[in-house]
PDB file of C-alpha atoms and ligand atoms in Angstrom:
ATOM      1  CA  UNK A 408     -72.704  36.308-169.796  1.00  0.00           C
ATOM      2  CA  UNK A 409     -76.212  36.521-169.161  1.00  0.00           C
ATOM      3  CA  UNK A 410     -77.734  34.786-166.133  1.00  0.00           C
ATOM      4  CA  UNK A 411     -79.903  32.915-168.558  1.00  0.00           C
ATOM      5  CA  UNK A 412     -77.167  31.708-170.785  1.00  0.00           C
ATOM      6  CA  UNK A 413     -74.835  31.285-167.728  1.00  0.00           C
ATOM      7  CA  UNK A 414     -77.569  28.466-166.124  1.00  0.00           C
ATOM      8  CA  UNK A 415     -78.506  27.243-169.518  1.00  0.00           C
ATOM      9  CA  UNK A 416     -74.528  26.515-170.034  1.00  0.00           C
ATOM     10  CA  UNK A 417     -74.006  24.959-166.805  1.00  0.00           C
ATOM     11  CA  UNK A 418     -77.839  22.913-167.651  1.00  0.00           C
ATOM     12  CA  UNK A 419     -75.779  21.374-170.438  1.00  0.00           C
ATOM     13  CA  UNK A 420     -72.691  21.095-168.751  1.00  0.00           C
ATOM     14  CA  UNK A 421     -74.049  18.742-166.083  1.00  0.00           C
ATOM     15  CA  UNK A 422     -76.510  17.267-169.374  1.00  0.00           C
ATOM     16  CA  UNK A 423     -72.672  15.811-171.079  1.00  0.00           C
ATOM     17  CA  UNK A 424     -71.160  15.066-168.393  1.00  0.00           C
ATOM     18  CA  UNK A 425     -74.761  12.792-167.010  1.00  0.00           C
ATOM     19  CA  UNK A 426     -74.167  10.558-170.766  1.00  0.00           C
ATOM     20  CA  UNK A 427     -70.481  10.162-170.840  1.00  0.00           C
ATOM     21  CA  UNK A 428     -69.329  10.016-166.832  1.00  0.00           C
ATOM     22  CA  UNK A 429     -65.105  10.426-166.272  1.00  0.00           C
ATOM     23  CA  UNK A 430     -63.728   7.442-168.048  1.00  0.00           C
ATOM     24  CA  UNK A 431     -67.161   5.838-170.017  1.00  0.00           C
ATOM     25  CA  UNK A 432     -65.920   6.409-173.125  1.00  0.00           C
ATOM     26  CA  UNK A 433     -63.287   3.456-172.786  1.00  0.00           C
ATOM     27  CA  UNK A 434     -65.738   2.184-171.271  1.00  0.00           C
ATOM     28  CA  UNK A 435     -67.372  -1.427-173.716  1.00  0.00           C
ATOM     29  CA  UNK A 436     -69.472  -1.059-176.235  1.00  0.00           C
ATOM     30  CA  UNK A 437     -73.036  -2.338-175.509  1.00  0.00           C
ATOM     31  CA  UNK A 438     -73.989  -4.930-177.904  1.00  0.00           C
ATOM     32  CA  UNK A 439     -76.859  -4.162-180.612  1.00  0.00           C
ATOM     33  CA  UNK A 440     -77.922  -8.237-179.602  1.00  0.00           C
ATOM     34  CA  UNK A 441     -78.056 -12.012-179.992  1.00  0.00           C
ATOM     35  CA  UNK A 442     -78.119 -12.492-184.179  1.00  0.00           C
ATOM     36  CA  UNK A 443     -80.641 -15.399-185.198  1.00  0.00           C
ATOM     37  CA  UNK A 444     -79.593 -18.825-184.390  1.00  0.00           C
ATOM     38  CA  UNK A 445     -78.196 -19.820-188.922  1.00  0.00           C
ATOM     39  CA  UNK A 446     -77.094 -16.662-189.055  1.00  0.00           C
ATOM     40  CA  UNK A 447     -74.343 -17.512-186.439  1.00  0.00           C
ATOM     41  CA  UNK A 448     -73.606 -20.060-187.664  1.00  0.00           C
ATOM     42  CA  UNK A 449     -73.599 -19.805-191.375  1.00  0.00           C
ATOM     43  CA  UNK A 450     -71.022 -17.075-189.449  1.00  0.00           C
ATOM     44  CA  UNK A 451     -68.543 -20.470-188.343  1.00  0.00           C
ATOM     45  CA  UNK A 452     -69.287 -23.065-190.818  1.00  0.00           C
ATOM     46  CA  UNK A 453     -67.680 -19.539-192.988  1.00  0.00           C
ATOM     47  CA  UNK A 454     -64.518 -19.946-191.266  1.00  0.00           C
ATOM     48  CA  UNK A 455     -64.598 -23.436-192.023  1.00  0.00           C
ATOM     49  CA  UNK A 456     -65.122 -23.608-195.408  1.00  0.00           C
ATOM     50  CA  UNK A 457     -62.352 -21.143-195.876  1.00  0.00           C
ATOM     51  CA  UNK A 458     -60.091 -23.125-194.114  1.00  0.00           C
ATOM     52  CA  UNK A 459     -61.078 -26.843-196.080  1.00  0.00           C
ATOM     53  CA  UNK A 460     -60.665 -24.587-199.268  1.00  0.00           C
ATOM     54  CA  UNK A 461     -57.699 -23.675-198.563  1.00  0.00           C
ATOM     55  CA  UNK A 462     -57.458 -19.920-198.375  1.00  0.00           C
ATOM     56  CA  UNK A 463     -57.407 -19.359-194.462  1.00  0.00           C
ATOM     57  CA  UNK A 464     -54.875 -21.771-192.725  1.00  0.00           C
ATOM     58  CA  UNK A 465     -54.162 -20.744-188.372  1.00  0.00           C
ATOM     59  CA  UNK A 466     -54.452 -17.248-190.300  1.00  0.00           C
ATOM     60  CA  UNK A 467     -57.227 -14.794-191.617  1.00  0.00           C
ATOM     61  CA  UNK A 468     -60.816 -13.793-190.516  1.00  0.00           C
ATOM     62  CA  UNK A 469     -64.050 -14.096-191.686  1.00  0.00           C
ATOM     63  CA  UNK A 470     -66.483 -10.783-190.073  1.00  0.00           C
ATOM     64  CA  UNK A 471     -70.453  -9.878-190.421  1.00  0.00           C
ATOM     65  CA  UNK A 472     -72.067  -6.953-190.153  1.00  0.00           C
ATOM     66  CA  UNK A 473     -75.120  -7.110-187.506  1.00  0.00           C
ATOM     67  CA  UNK A 474     -77.159  -7.816-188.948  1.00  0.00           C
ATOM     68  CA  UNK A 475     -80.261  -5.298-187.586  1.00  0.00           C
ATOM     69  CA  UNK A 476     -77.424  -3.309-186.181  1.00  0.00           C
ATOM     70  CA  UNK A 477     -75.010  -2.231-188.878  1.00  0.00           C
ATOM     71  CA  UNK A 478     -72.381  -0.262-186.932  1.00  0.00           C
ATOM     72  CA  UNK A 479     -71.465  -3.032-185.301  1.00  0.00           C
ATOM     73  CA  UNK A 480     -69.357  -6.653-186.467  1.00  0.00           C
ATOM     74  CA  UNK A 481     -69.295  -9.946-185.599  1.00  0.00           C
ATOM     75  CA  UNK A 482     -66.285 -12.335-186.236  1.00  0.00           C
ATOM     76  CA  UNK A 483     -64.371 -14.720-184.305  1.00  0.00           C
ATOM     77  CA  UNK A 484     -61.462 -14.368-181.042  1.00  0.00           C
ATOM     78  CA  UNK A 485     -57.710 -14.294-181.739  1.00  0.00           C
ATOM     79  CA  UNK A 486     -58.186 -18.382-182.749  1.00  0.00           C
ATOM     80  CA  UNK A 487     -57.431 -20.662-186.302  1.00  0.00           C
ATOM     81  CA  UNK A 488     -60.403 -19.829-188.103  1.00  0.00           C
ATOM     82  CA  UNK A 489     -61.128 -24.037-188.237  1.00  0.00           C
ATOM     83  CA  UNK A 490     -61.013 -23.782-183.819  1.00  0.00           C
ATOM     84  CA  UNK A 491     -63.780 -21.539-183.950  1.00  0.00           C
ATOM     85  CA  UNK A 492     -67.643 -22.408-182.811  1.00  0.00           C
ATOM     86  CA  UNK A 493     -70.526 -20.123-182.153  1.00  0.00           C
ATOM     87  CA  UNK A 494     -68.938 -19.390-178.218  1.00  0.00           C
ATOM     88  CA  UNK A 495     -65.958 -18.031-179.874  1.00  0.00           C
ATOM     89  CA  UNK A 496     -67.658 -15.634-181.705  1.00  0.00           C
ATOM     90  CA  UNK A 497     -67.418 -11.806-180.743  1.00  0.00           C
ATOM     91  CA  UNK A 498     -68.703  -8.499-180.728  1.00  0.00           C
ATOM     92  CA  UNK A 499     -67.339  -5.383-182.100  1.00  0.00           C
ATOM     93  CA  UNK A 500     -68.233  -1.862-181.887  1.00  0.00           C
ATOM     94  CA  UNK A 501     -67.110   0.413-185.843  1.00  0.00           C
ATOM     95  CA  UNK A 502     -63.505   1.528-183.925  1.00  0.00           C
ATOM     96  CA  UNK A 503     -63.033  -2.457-183.855  1.00  0.00           C
ATOM     97  CA  UNK A 504     -63.448  -2.260-179.645  1.00  0.00           C
ATOM     98  CA  UNK A 505     -65.651  -5.931-178.778  1.00  0.00           C
ATOM     99  CA  UNK A 506     -68.382  -5.219-176.843  1.00  0.00           C
ATOM    100  CA  UNK A 507     -68.153  -8.037-174.163  1.00  0.00           C
ATOM    101  CA  UNK A 508     -64.664  -9.955-174.273  1.00  0.00           C
ATOM    102  CA  UNK A 509     -64.737 -11.601-171.152  1.00  0.00           C
ATOM    103  CA  UNK A 510     -61.164 -11.836-171.075  1.00  0.00           C
ATOM    104  CA  UNK A 511     -60.198 -13.849-174.494  1.00  0.00           C
ATOM    105  CA  UNK A 512     -57.639 -11.946-177.159  1.00  0.00           C
ATOM    106  CA  UNK A 513     -59.092 -10.074-180.430  1.00  0.00           C
ATOM    107  CA  UNK A 514     -57.340 -10.325-184.197  1.00  0.00           C
ATOM    108  CA  UNK A 515     -54.648  -7.941-184.564  1.00  0.00           C
ATOM    109  CA  UNK A 516     -55.828  -7.125-187.671  1.00  0.00           C
ATOM    110  CA  UNK A 517     -59.432  -6.339-186.714  1.00  0.00           C
ATOM    111  CA  UNK A 518     -59.079  -3.313-187.963  1.00  0.00           C
ATOM    112  CA  UNK A 519     -59.734  -3.773-191.292  1.00  0.00           C
ATOM    113  CA  UNK A 520     -63.130  -4.823-190.889  1.00  0.00           C
ATOM    114  CA  UNK A 521     -63.862  -2.133-188.819  1.00  0.00           C
ATOM    115  CA  UNK A 522     -62.303   0.078-191.296  1.00  0.00           C
ATOM    116  CA  UNK A 523     -64.149  -1.705-194.373  1.00  0.00           C
ATOM    117  CA  UNK A 524     -67.494  -1.154-192.858  1.00  0.00           C
ATOM    118  CA  UNK A 525     -67.400   2.276-191.605  1.00  0.00           C
ATOM    119  CA  UNK A 526     -66.442   3.228-195.985  1.00  0.00           C
ATOM    120  CA  UNK A 527     -69.076   0.765-197.644  1.00  0.00           C
ATOM    121  CA  UNK A 528     -72.514   0.790-196.164  1.00  0.00           C
ATOM    122  CA  UNK A 529     -73.006  -2.166-198.441  1.00  0.00           C
ATOM    123  CA  UNK A 530     -70.891  -4.010-197.996  1.00  0.00           C
ATOM    124  CA  UNK A 531     -71.933  -7.119-195.029  1.00  0.00           C
ATOM    125  CA  UNK A 532     -69.292  -9.692-195.284  1.00  0.00           C
ATOM    126  CA  UNK A 533     -65.480  -9.861-194.341  1.00  0.00           C
ATOM    127  CA  UNK A 534     -62.802 -12.049-195.771  1.00  0.00           C
ATOM    128  CA  UNK A 535     -59.182 -11.592-194.396  1.00  0.00           C
ATOM    129  CA  UNK A 536     -56.549 -14.283-196.676  1.00  0.00           C
ATOM    130  CA  UNK A 537     -53.460 -15.194-197.080  1.00  0.00           C
ATOM    131  CA  UNK A 538     -54.406 -17.040-198.938  1.00  0.00           C
ATOM    132  CA  UNK A 539     -50.929 -18.693-201.533  1.00  0.00           C
ATOM    133  CA  UNK A 540     -51.939 -17.898-205.200  1.00  0.00           C
ATOM    134  CA  UNK A 541     -52.507 -14.515-204.417  1.00  0.00           C
ATOM    135  CA  UNK A 542     -49.236 -13.263-203.030  1.00  0.00           C
ATOM    136  CA  UNK A 543     -47.987 -12.898-206.447  1.00  0.00           C
ATOM    137  CA  UNK A 544     -49.722 -10.933-207.722  1.00  0.00           C
ATOM    138  CA  UNK A 545     -49.750  -8.945-204.919  1.00  0.00           C
ATOM    139  CA  UNK A 546     -45.659  -8.155-205.302  1.00  0.00           C
ATOM    140  CA  UNK A 547     -45.261  -8.350-209.005  1.00  0.00           C
ATOM    141  CA  UNK A 548     -45.952  -6.173-211.862  1.00  0.00           C
ATOM    142  CA  UNK A 549     -49.044  -9.075-213.429  1.00  0.00           C
ATOM    143  CA  UNK A 550     -52.808  -7.783-212.016  1.00  0.00           C
ATOM    144  CA  UNK A 551     -54.511  -9.883-211.100  1.00  0.00           C
ATOM    145  CA  UNK A 552     -57.649  -9.939-213.546  1.00  0.00           C
ATOM    146  CA  UNK A 553     -60.423 -12.005-214.631  1.00  0.00           C
ATOM    147  CA  UNK A 554     -58.441 -15.561-216.546  1.00  0.00           C
ATOM    148  CA  UNK A 555     -62.145 -17.743-216.112  1.00  0.00           C
ATOM    149  CA  UNK A 556     -65.238 -17.231-215.384  1.00  0.00           C
ATOM    150  CA  UNK A 557     -66.124 -18.153-212.161  1.00  0.00           C
ATOM    151  CA  UNK A 558     -63.614 -15.137-210.988  1.00  0.00           C
ATOM    152  CA  UNK A 559     -65.712 -12.436-212.570  1.00  0.00           C
ATOM    153  CA  UNK A 560     -66.045 -10.681-210.060  1.00  0.00           C
ATOM    154  CA  UNK A 561     -62.543  -9.356-210.129  1.00  0.00           C
ATOM    155  CA  UNK A 562     -62.697  -7.103-212.767  1.00  0.00           C
ATOM    156  CA  UNK A 563     -62.981  -4.211-213.725  1.00  0.00           C
ATOM    157  CA  UNK A 564     -59.758  -4.157-211.744  1.00  0.00           C
ATOM    158  CA  UNK A 565     -58.303  -5.564-208.109  1.00  0.00           C
ATOM    159  CA  UNK A 566     -56.102  -2.711-206.148  1.00  0.00           C
ATOM    160  CA  UNK A 567     -53.080  -2.877-204.463  1.00  0.00           C
ATOM    161  CA  UNK A 568     -52.666  -1.444-201.124  1.00  0.00           C
ATOM    162  CA  UNK A 569     -48.577  -1.212-200.266  1.00  0.00           C
ATOM    163  CA  UNK A 570     -49.031  -1.213-196.120  1.00  0.00           C
ATOM    164  CA  UNK A 571     -45.502   1.347-196.611  1.00  0.00           C
ATOM    165  CA  UNK A 572     -47.298   4.216-198.234  1.00  0.00           C
ATOM    166  CA  UNK A 573     -49.596   4.258-195.022  1.00  0.00           C
ATOM    167  CA  UNK A 574     -47.178   3.698-192.045  1.00  0.00           C
ATOM    168  CA  UNK A 575     -43.886   3.230-193.893  1.00  0.00           C
ATOM    169  CA  UNK A 576     -41.811   0.080-192.700  1.00  0.00           C
ATOM    170  CA  UNK A 577     -43.672  -2.404-190.379  1.00  0.00           C
ATOM    171  CA  UNK A 578     -44.119  -5.460-189.084  1.00  0.00           C
ATOM    172  CA  UNK A 579     -46.749  -5.550-192.281  1.00  0.00           C
ATOM    173  CA  UNK A 580     -49.841  -5.940-190.137  1.00  0.00           C
ATOM    174  CA  UNK A 581     -52.734  -3.666-190.534  1.00  0.00           C
ATOM    175  CA  UNK A 582     -52.436  -2.924-186.392  1.00  0.00           C
ATOM    176  CA  UNK A 583     -54.471   0.715-186.284  1.00  0.00           C
ATOM    177  CA  UNK A 584     -57.369   2.262-187.439  1.00  0.00           C
ATOM    178  CA  UNK A 585     -55.221   4.190-189.601  1.00  0.00           C
ATOM    179  CA  UNK A 586     -53.720   1.682-191.485  1.00  0.00           C
ATOM    180  CA  UNK A 587     -56.825   0.530-191.669  1.00  0.00           C
ATOM    181  CA  UNK A 588     -59.009   3.845-193.198  1.00  0.00           C
ATOM    182  CA  UNK A 589     -56.065   3.507-195.930  1.00  0.00           C
ATOM    183  CA  UNK A 590     -56.537   0.045-196.625  1.00  0.00           C
ATOM    184  CA  UNK A 591     -60.034   0.647-197.231  1.00  0.00           C
ATOM    185  CA  UNK A 592     -59.377   3.376-198.660  1.00  0.00           C
ATOM    186  CA  UNK A 593     -57.460   1.101-200.974  1.00  0.00           C
ATOM    187  CA  UNK A 594     -60.115  -0.963-202.362  1.00  0.00           C
ATOM    188  CA  UNK A 595     -62.943   1.541-202.894  1.00  0.00           C
ATOM    189  CA  UNK A 596     -65.520   0.410-204.511  1.00  0.00           C
ATOM    190  CA  UNK A 597     -64.335  -2.952-205.256  1.00  0.00           C
ATOM    191  CA  UNK A 598     -64.877  -6.921-203.926  1.00  0.00           C
ATOM    192  CA  UNK A 599     -61.001  -7.430-203.760  1.00  0.00           C
ATOM    193  CA  UNK A 600     -57.763  -5.259-203.133  1.00  0.00           C
ATOM    194  CA  UNK A 601     -54.554  -7.188-202.546  1.00  0.00           C
ATOM    195  CA  UNK A 602     -52.494  -6.243-199.533  1.00  0.00           C
ATOM    196  CA  UNK A 603     -48.755  -6.753-200.896  1.00  0.00           C
ATOM    197  CA  UNK A 604     -46.575  -8.814-199.000  1.00  0.00           C
ATOM    198  CA  UNK A 605     -49.505 -10.055-196.652  1.00  0.00           C
ATOM    199  CA  UNK A 606     -52.626 -10.979-198.218  1.00  0.00           C
ATOM    200  CA  UNK A 607     -55.744 -10.397-199.723  1.00  0.00           C
ATOM    201  CA  UNK A 608     -59.460  -8.604-198.308  1.00  0.00           C
ATOM    202  CA  UNK A 609     -62.734  -9.494-200.084  1.00  0.00           C
ATOM    203  CA  UNK A 610     -65.756  -8.247-199.985  1.00  0.00           C
ATOM    204  CA  UNK A 611     -70.261  -9.222-200.827  1.00  0.00           C
ATOM    205  CA  UNK A 612     -73.149  -7.375-199.006  1.00  0.00           C
ATOM    206  CA  UNK A 613     -73.469 -11.887-198.074  1.00  0.00           C
ATOM    207  CA  UNK A 614     -71.946 -14.049-196.369  1.00  0.00           C
ATOM    208  CA  UNK A 615     -71.842 -16.752-199.281  1.00  0.00           C
ATOM    209  CA  UNK A 616     -70.967 -14.460-201.463  1.00  0.00           C
ATOM    210  CA  UNK A 617     -67.527 -13.699-199.978  1.00  0.00           C
ATOM    211  CA  UNK A 618     -66.793 -17.799-199.361  1.00  0.00           C
ATOM    212  CA  UNK A 619     -67.407 -17.176-203.638  1.00  0.00           C
ATOM    213  CA  UNK A 620     -65.590 -14.696-203.839  1.00  0.00           C
ATOM    214  CA  UNK A 621     -62.487 -15.333-201.302  1.00  0.00           C
ATOM    215  CA  UNK A 622     -62.099 -19.001-202.961  1.00  0.00           C
ATOM    216  CA  UNK A 623     -61.752 -18.460-206.060  1.00  0.00           C
ATOM    217  CA  UNK A 624     -59.430 -15.249-206.417  1.00  0.00           C
ATOM    218  CA  UNK A 625     -57.845 -17.783-204.969  1.00  0.00           C
ATOM    219  CA  UNK A 626     -58.843 -20.554-207.501  1.00  0.00           C
ATOM    220  CA  UNK A 627     -58.204 -17.756-210.742  1.00  0.00           C
ATOM    221  CA  UNK A 628     -54.744 -16.703-209.614  1.00  0.00           C
ATOM    222  CA  UNK A 629     -54.177 -19.927-210.244  1.00  0.00           C
ATOM    223  CA  UNK A 630     -54.755 -20.087-213.050  1.00  0.00           C
ATOM    224  CA  UNK A 631     -53.825 -17.184-213.917  1.00  0.00           C
ATOM    225  CA  UNK A 632     -50.490 -17.569-212.491  1.00  0.00           C
ATOM    226  CA  UNK A 633     -49.904 -20.832-215.210  1.00  0.00           C
ATOM    227  CA  UNK A 634     -51.820 -18.972-218.113  1.00  0.00           C
ATOM    228  CA  UNK A 635     -49.347 -17.073-217.729  1.00  0.00           C
ATOM    229  CA  UNK A 636     -46.114 -19.357-217.523  1.00  0.00           C
ATOM    230  CA  UNK A 637     -47.781 -20.721-220.403  1.00  0.00           C
ATOM    231  CA  UNK A 638     -46.062 -17.777-222.257  1.00  0.00           C
ATOM    232  CA  UNK A 639     -47.630 -15.664-224.756  1.00  0.00           C
ATOM    233  CA  UNK A 640     -50.709 -12.805-224.442  1.00  0.00           C
ATOM    234  CA  UNK A 641     -53.481 -14.174-222.239  1.00  0.00           C
ATOM    235  CA  UNK A 642     -56.890 -14.225-223.634  1.00  0.00           C
ATOM    236  CA  UNK A 643     -58.013 -12.065-220.000  1.00  0.00           C
ATOM    237  CA  UNK A 644     -61.866 -12.353-219.771  1.00  0.00           C
ATOM    238  CA  UNK A 645     -63.738  -8.939-221.364  1.00  0.00           C
ATOM    239  CA  UNK A 646     -65.002  -6.267-219.105  1.00  0.00           C
ATOM    240  CA  UNK A 647     -68.581  -6.985-220.577  1.00  0.00           C
ATOM    241  CA  UNK A 648     -68.103 -10.370-220.394  1.00  0.00           C
ATOM    242  CA  UNK A 649     -67.443 -10.306-217.330  1.00  0.00           C
ATOM    243  CA  UNK A 650     -70.759  -8.215-216.050  1.00  0.00           C
ATOM    244  CA  UNK A 651     -72.573 -11.081-217.994  1.00  0.00           C
ATOM    245  CA  UNK A 652     -71.320 -14.108-215.988  1.00  0.00           C
ATOM    246  CA  UNK A 653     -71.768 -11.758-212.939  1.00  0.00           C
ATOM    247  CA  UNK A 654     -75.459 -11.381-212.782  1.00  0.00           C
ATOM    248  CA  UNK A 655     -75.723 -15.308-213.785  1.00  0.00           C
ATOM    249  CA  UNK A 656     -73.578 -16.107-210.335  1.00  0.00           C
ATOM    250  CA  UNK A 657     -75.339 -14.114-208.352  1.00  0.00           C
ATOM    251  CA  UNK A 658     -78.062 -16.621-208.852  1.00  0.00           C
ATOM    252  CA  UNK A 659     -75.849 -20.092-208.871  1.00  0.00           C
ATOM    253  CA  UNK A 660     -73.858 -19.344-206.439  1.00  0.00           C
ATOM    254  CA  UNK A 661     -75.868 -21.182-203.734  1.00  0.00           C
ATOM    255  CA  UNK A 662     -74.834 -24.051-205.122  1.00  0.00           C
ATOM    256  CA  UNK A 663     -71.786 -24.211-203.786  1.00  0.00           C
ATOM    257  CA  UNK A 664     -71.938 -23.030-200.400  1.00  0.00           C
ATOM    258  CA  UNK A 665     -74.779 -25.639-200.159  1.00  0.00           C
ATOM    259  CA  UNK A 666     -72.273 -28.410-200.123  1.00  0.00           C
ATOM    260  CA  UNK A 667     -69.200 -26.863-199.130  1.00  0.00           C
ATOM    261  CA  UNK A 668     -71.738 -25.693-195.971  1.00  0.00           C
ATOM    262  CA  UNK A 669     -72.854 -29.065-195.768  1.00  0.00           C
ATOM    263  CA  UNK A 670     -69.300 -30.558-195.406  1.00  0.00           C
ATOM    264  CA  UNK A 671     -68.988 -28.919-192.687  1.00  0.00           C
ATOM    265  CA  UNK A 672     -71.569 -29.662-190.603  1.00  0.00           C
ATOM    266  CA  UNK A 673     -71.212 -33.087-191.052  1.00  0.00           C
ATOM    267  CA  UNK A 674     -68.096 -33.360-190.154  1.00  0.00           C
ATOM    268  CA  UNK A 675     -69.001 -30.737-187.214  1.00  0.00           C
ATOM    269  CA  UNK A 676     -72.054 -32.653-186.303  1.00  0.00           C
ATOM    270  CA  UNK A 677     -71.069 -34.636-183.284  1.00  0.00           C
ATOM    271  CA  UNK A 678     -70.457 -39.148-184.154  1.00  0.00           C
TER     272      UNK A 678
HETATM  273 ZN1   ZN B1999     -52.975 -10.735-192.517  1.00  0.00          ZN
END
């Protein structure tokens, strides 16, 4: 080997070692920095709003992408969402490694979030629910479809993730990056995906919109179940009606968020 090439190889190896000293691969990722208090408050409030709306309970989670670093996201530690405060919010890289957990446990299913953020640059907020209304549509042959205007975001369709396809016989949890990646692939470019016998994932570009969609997925599912139970054909929204309705929802969904947020902040205020 010519001397100059050998010297260059040595320098490259030395540089790689300097950047990645032995064992550094397992070190915690660096923080992307603190986020604005108002955004942090919205993330905390979203956890409590969704609990108040019976979309999540002791289980389920809400996350948001870091506003200045798309390779980080923020989510509560393993804790019932209604108990989350700003101090419980952890930062993760997109492989779902916590930045500085300080010994606090993470959700087993955090890979849902990391893998969807990897696959969907447009997504800035994610909710994972086990909401009761949507479960029947994850285990039956009836597809979840928009039956009223506030469910228009369910168009054109809602895919159902079958965990058996990704993991065989499992404990039903999205507990590995590989299962999370399969779920993200099933979601594709949609707003909502159901998880067979488990729940749903809901995505959006903002916290208020992801809360809106998580809630109205559940409401739409309840209404659709009732309509189907009445018998006869159901008159679903047409795809062009959904498109027109979505433009209005974009304009007005903040009104619902303001109401839900105010109720939560009143409850959180020191008495
Ligand atoms: Zn779950």
